[in-house]
Amino acid sequence: MSRTIPIPDKPELSAIQHPGWTEYRVDATTPRSKGRGSHISVVDAFVVLAYAMYWNTIISTRWHAIGAALVLLAYIHHRTTQLLWESVVIIPSLGLQLETHRGFAGISLSASQRFVPWSSLEDFLINEGIRGWNIRYYLVVISRTQQAALKLDVAFENILPKFPILLEVYHGVQDALRKEHGCQDIDSSRSTSTDSEVNK
């Protein structure tokens, strides 16, 4: 049985404890827009109404029916592939898994997953990059491939949450690493900010 632990002052972040692993999940829907992007909307109702009103025209010819079917399929695809949430999953004795879930009305219909075993993990840190005129922080997993090359995987790469959320997840992963390897943070000096920056 899983247990969800809400994070104070961070409503879009939740820590979900499953038997055998812990998941840090960031909801793609902001508190203000929650219920608009992932549930049935006015646009959905309008589309249904339009098809109902013009149904006789749609089925009057084969080309009308094909065109209407293609438009409907494209709309359904758009609605059912919306970003729902992204997660960092900590699996003790195995490694980290980065997940991106897409679907509709809060129901995950597809998920992409990237697994990084502890044995190949080189670093887990908060980095910074320039996006437009802004400096954005992001979590990055640095691992080594079988060919000894370094590989970078960005956690929450579509949502890019704010620094306080990244710091919460960073500490969670570092705690797991200390338990796994019995050592200090892999490279805490490379985290570009400190706890004092949370309130900035």
Tab-separated table of C-alpha atoms in Angstrom:
chain	number	residue	atom	x	y	z
A	1	MET	CA	0.000	0.000	0.000
A	2	SER	CA	1.358	3.422	-0.966
A	3	ARG	CA	1.386	6.489	1.279
A	4	THR	CA	1.432	10.040	-0.080
A	5	ILE	CA	3.244	12.631	2.005
A	6	PRO	CA	2.354	16.235	1.082
A	7	ILE	CA	5.248	18.682	1.126
A	8	PRO	CA	4.436	21.921	3.034
A	9	ASP	CA	4.406	25.055	0.835
A	10	LYS	CA	4.961	22.922	-2.276
A	11	PRO	CA	1.505	21.712	-3.398
A	12	GLU	CA	2.726	20.507	-6.792
A	13	LEU	CA	5.274	18.168	-5.146
A	14	SER	CA	4.419	14.994	-3.282
A	15	ALA	CA	6.513	12.173	-1.861
A	16	ILE	CA	4.825	8.814	-2.392
A	17	GLN	CA	6.158	5.906	-0.370
A	18	HIS	CA	5.479	2.546	-1.967
A	19	PRO	CA	6.569	-0.797	-0.529
A	20	GLY	CA	10.126	-1.017	-1.807
A	21	TRP	CA	10.560	2.420	-3.364
A	22	THR	CA	9.913	6.143	-2.941
A	23	GLU	CA	8.596	8.443	-5.642
A	24	TYR	CA	9.023	12.216	-5.775
A	25	ARG	CA	6.257	13.407	-8.092
A	26	VAL	CA	5.812	16.904	-9.535
A	27	ASP	CA	2.356	17.640	-10.902
A	28	ALA	CA	2.374	19.440	-14.252
A	29	THR	CA	-0.868	21.200	-13.321
A	30	THR	CA	-0.343	24.287	-11.231
A	31	PRO	CA	-2.662	24.886	-8.253
A	32	ARG	CA	-4.415	27.741	-10.078
A	33	SER	CA	-5.012	25.827	-13.284
A	34	LYS	CA	-5.756	22.475	-11.649
A	35	GLY	CA	-8.874	20.998	-13.181
A	36	ARG	CA	-8.663	23.001	-16.403
A	37	GLY	CA	-5.951	21.302	-18.411
A	38	SER	CA	-6.355	17.698	-17.341
A	39	HIS	CA	-10.127	17.314	-17.014
A	40	ILE	CA	-13.134	17.799	-19.278
A	41	SER	CA	-13.114	21.398	-20.468
A	42	VAL	CA	-15.442	23.838	-22.222
A	43	VAL	CA	-13.599	23.085	-25.465
A	44	ASP	CA	-14.388	19.366	-25.098
A	45	ALA	CA	-18.082	20.170	-24.647
A	46	PHE	CA	-18.001	22.503	-27.648
A	47	VAL	CA	-16.437	19.824	-29.866
A	48	VAL	CA	-19.107	17.287	-28.873
A	49	LEU	CA	-21.860	19.846	-29.472
A	50	ALA	CA	-20.460	20.804	-32.882
A	51	TYR	CA	-20.319	17.177	-34.036
A	52	ALA	CA	-23.858	16.617	-32.797
A	53	MET	CA	-25.196	19.695	-34.617
A	54	TYR	CA	-23.465	18.916	-37.916
A	55	TRP	CA	-23.775	15.131	-37.755
A	56	ASN	CA	-26.035	14.886	-40.800
A	57	THR	CA	-23.581	16.973	-42.836
A	58	ILE	CA	-20.644	14.936	-41.618
A	59	ILE	CA	-22.132	11.632	-42.719
A	60	SER	CA	-23.567	13.014	-45.958
A	61	THR	CA	-20.460	12.133	-47.983
A	62	ARG	CA	-17.477	9.868	-47.513
A	63	TRP	CA	-14.990	12.759	-47.649
A	64	HIS	CA	-16.877	14.734	-45.014
A	65	ALA	CA	-16.868	11.681	-42.764
A	66	ILE	CA	-13.158	11.009	-43.323
A	67	GLY	CA	-12.247	14.647	-42.689
A	68	ALA	CA	-14.339	14.813	-39.537
A	69	ALA	CA	-12.851	11.539	-38.292
A	70	LEU	CA	-9.284	12.785	-38.846
A	71	VAL	CA	-9.991	16.037	-37.021
A	72	LEU	CA	-11.572	14.154	-34.139
A	73	LEU	CA	-8.668	11.701	-33.912
A	74	ALA	CA	-6.159	14.564	-33.878
A	75	TYR	CA	-8.087	16.287	-31.103
A	76	ILE	CA	-8.362	13.103	-29.050
A	77	HIS	CA	-4.627	12.487	-29.466
A	78	HIS	CA	-3.877	16.016	-28.282
A	79	ARG	CA	-6.102	15.673	-25.227
A	80	THR	CA	-4.893	12.220	-24.211
A	81	THR	CA	-1.156	12.977	-24.497
A	82	GLN	CA	-1.055	15.955	-22.143
A	83	LEU	CA	1.724	16.060	-19.606
A	84	LEU	CA	0.367	14.962	-16.208
A	85	TRP	CA	3.391	14.571	-13.954
A	86	GLU	CA	7.090	13.738	-13.821
A	87	SER	CA	8.786	11.682	-11.142
A	88	VAL	CA	12.098	10.703	-9.661
A	89	VAL	CA	11.750	7.190	-8.268
A	90	ILE	CA	14.287	5.921	-5.734
A	91	ILE	CA	14.588	2.138	-5.757
A	92	PRO	CA	16.840	0.927	-2.914
A	93	SER	CA	19.631	-1.457	-3.962
A	94	LEU	CA	18.828	-0.842	-7.648
A	95	GLY	CA	18.961	2.800	-8.679
A	96	LEU	CA	17.002	5.816	-9.860
A	97	GLN	CA	14.210	5.946	-12.398
A	98	LEU	CA	13.067	9.129	-14.145
A	99	GLU	CA	9.487	9.025	-15.384
A	100	THR	CA	7.236	11.217	-17.525
A	101	HIS	CA	3.502	10.452	-17.546
A	102	ARG	CA	0.990	11.650	-20.124
A	103	GLY	CA	-2.735	11.073	-20.294
A	104	PHE	CA	-6.114	12.647	-19.642
A	105	ALA	CA	-8.150	13.646	-16.585
A	106	GLY	CA	-5.374	12.593	-14.214
A	107	ILE	CA	-5.188	9.090	-15.708
A	108	SER	CA	-1.776	8.086	-17.048
A	109	LEU	CA	-2.126	6.534	-20.504
A	110	SER	CA	1.554	6.466	-21.443
A	111	ALA	CA	4.855	6.767	-19.618
A	112	SER	CA	8.481	7.133	-20.616
A	113	GLN	CA	11.058	5.786	-18.192
A	114	ARG	CA	14.829	6.100	-17.871
A	115	PHE	CA	16.540	3.866	-15.348
A	116	VAL	CA	19.984	4.597	-13.899
A	117	PRO	CA	21.512	1.841	-11.716
A	118	TRP	CA	23.493	2.866	-8.653
A	119	SER	CA	26.560	1.173	-10.122
A	120	SER	CA	26.698	3.582	-13.078
A	121	LEU	CA	25.602	6.713	-11.208
A	122	GLU	CA	28.402	9.275	-11.095
A	123	ASP	CA	26.580	12.280	-9.675
A	124	PHE	CA	23.194	13.746	-8.863
A	125	LEU	CA	23.191	17.501	-8.565
A	126	ILE	CA	21.417	20.794	-9.054
A	127	ASN	CA	22.792	22.658	-12.037
A	128	GLU	CA	21.916	25.981	-13.570
A	129	GLY	CA	21.375	27.063	-17.139
A	130	ILE	CA	20.328	30.153	-19.069
A	131	ARG	CA	16.880	30.177	-20.642
A	132	GLY	CA	16.165	33.397	-22.457
A	133	TRP	CA	17.025	36.144	-19.985
A	134	ASN	CA	16.476	33.924	-16.964
A	135	ILE	CA	18.678	31.533	-15.026
A	136	ARG	CA	16.887	28.242	-14.441
A	137	TYR	CA	17.897	25.499	-12.039
A	138	TYR	CA	17.440	21.836	-12.888
A	139	LEU	CA	18.261	18.413	-11.512
A	140	VAL	CA	20.641	16.325	-13.535
A	141	VAL	CA	21.659	12.682	-13.227
A	142	ILE	CA	25.190	12.000	-14.420
A	143	SER	CA	25.900	8.373	-15.234
A	144	ARG	CA	28.556	6.408	-17.068
A	145	THR	CA	27.673	4.167	-19.998
A	146	GLN	CA	29.172	0.760	-20.742
A	147	GLN	CA	31.550	2.538	-23.129
A	148	ALA	CA	32.798	4.681	-20.203
A	149	ALA	CA	31.195	7.822	-21.649
A	150	LEU	CA	29.337	10.249	-19.433
A	151	LYS	CA	25.590	10.610	-19.940
A	152	LEU	CA	23.343	13.394	-18.637
A	153	ASP	CA	19.644	12.912	-17.838
A	154	VAL	CA	17.569	15.875	-16.694
A	155	ALA	CA	14.874	15.148	-14.115
A	156	PHE	CA	11.538	16.938	-14.555
A	157	GLU	CA	12.809	18.148	-17.931
A	158	ASN	CA	9.378	19.208	-19.200
A	159	ILE	CA	8.097	20.875	-16.041
A	160	LEU	CA	11.374	22.423	-14.804
A	161	PRO	CA	10.074	23.159	-11.280
A	162	LYS	CA	11.457	25.923	-9.102
A	163	PHE	CA	14.541	25.631	-6.932
A	164	PRO	CA	12.842	24.782	-3.578
A	165	ILE	CA	11.244	21.707	-5.167
A	166	LEU	CA	14.530	20.652	-6.737
A	167	LEU	CA	16.269	21.023	-3.392
A	168	GLU	CA	13.685	18.814	-1.672
A	169	VAL	CA	14.188	16.041	-4.238
A	170	TYR	CA	17.971	16.515	-4.188
A	171	HIS	CA	18.110	15.912	-0.434
A	172	GLY	CA	15.857	12.874	-0.779
A	173	VAL	CA	18.111	11.294	-3.384
A	174	GLN	CA	21.275	12.165	-1.462
A	175	ASP	CA	19.840	10.535	1.673
A	176	ALA	CA	19.204	7.396	-0.383
A	177	LEU	CA	22.753	7.515	-1.724
A	178	ARG	CA	24.213	7.769	1.761
A	179	LYS	CA	22.196	4.754	2.840
A	180	GLU	CA	23.205	2.887	-0.307
A	181	HIS	CA	26.918	3.627	-0.214
A	182	GLY	CA	27.396	4.659	3.391
A	183	CYS	CA	29.089	7.889	2.388
A	184	GLN	CA	28.526	11.605	2.166
A	185	ASP	CA	26.909	13.415	-0.776
A	186	ILE	CA	28.490	12.367	-4.049
A	187	ASP	CA	29.593	15.911	-4.788
A	188	SER	CA	27.628	18.329	-2.659
A	189	SER	CA	30.015	21.128	-3.509
A	190	ARG	CA	28.695	21.100	-7.061
A	191	SER	CA	25.171	21.942	-5.955
A	192	THR	CA	24.998	25.544	-7.087
A	193	SER	CA	22.889	26.833	-4.193
A	194	THR	CA	22.364	26.325	-0.477
A	195	ASP	CA	19.349	25.883	1.714
A	196	SER	CA	19.374	29.589	2.482
A	197	GLU	CA	18.319	30.309	-1.108
A	198	VAL	CA	15.003	28.529	-0.750
A	199	ASN	CA	13.171	31.668	0.293
A	200	LYS	CA	14.619	33.799	-2.492
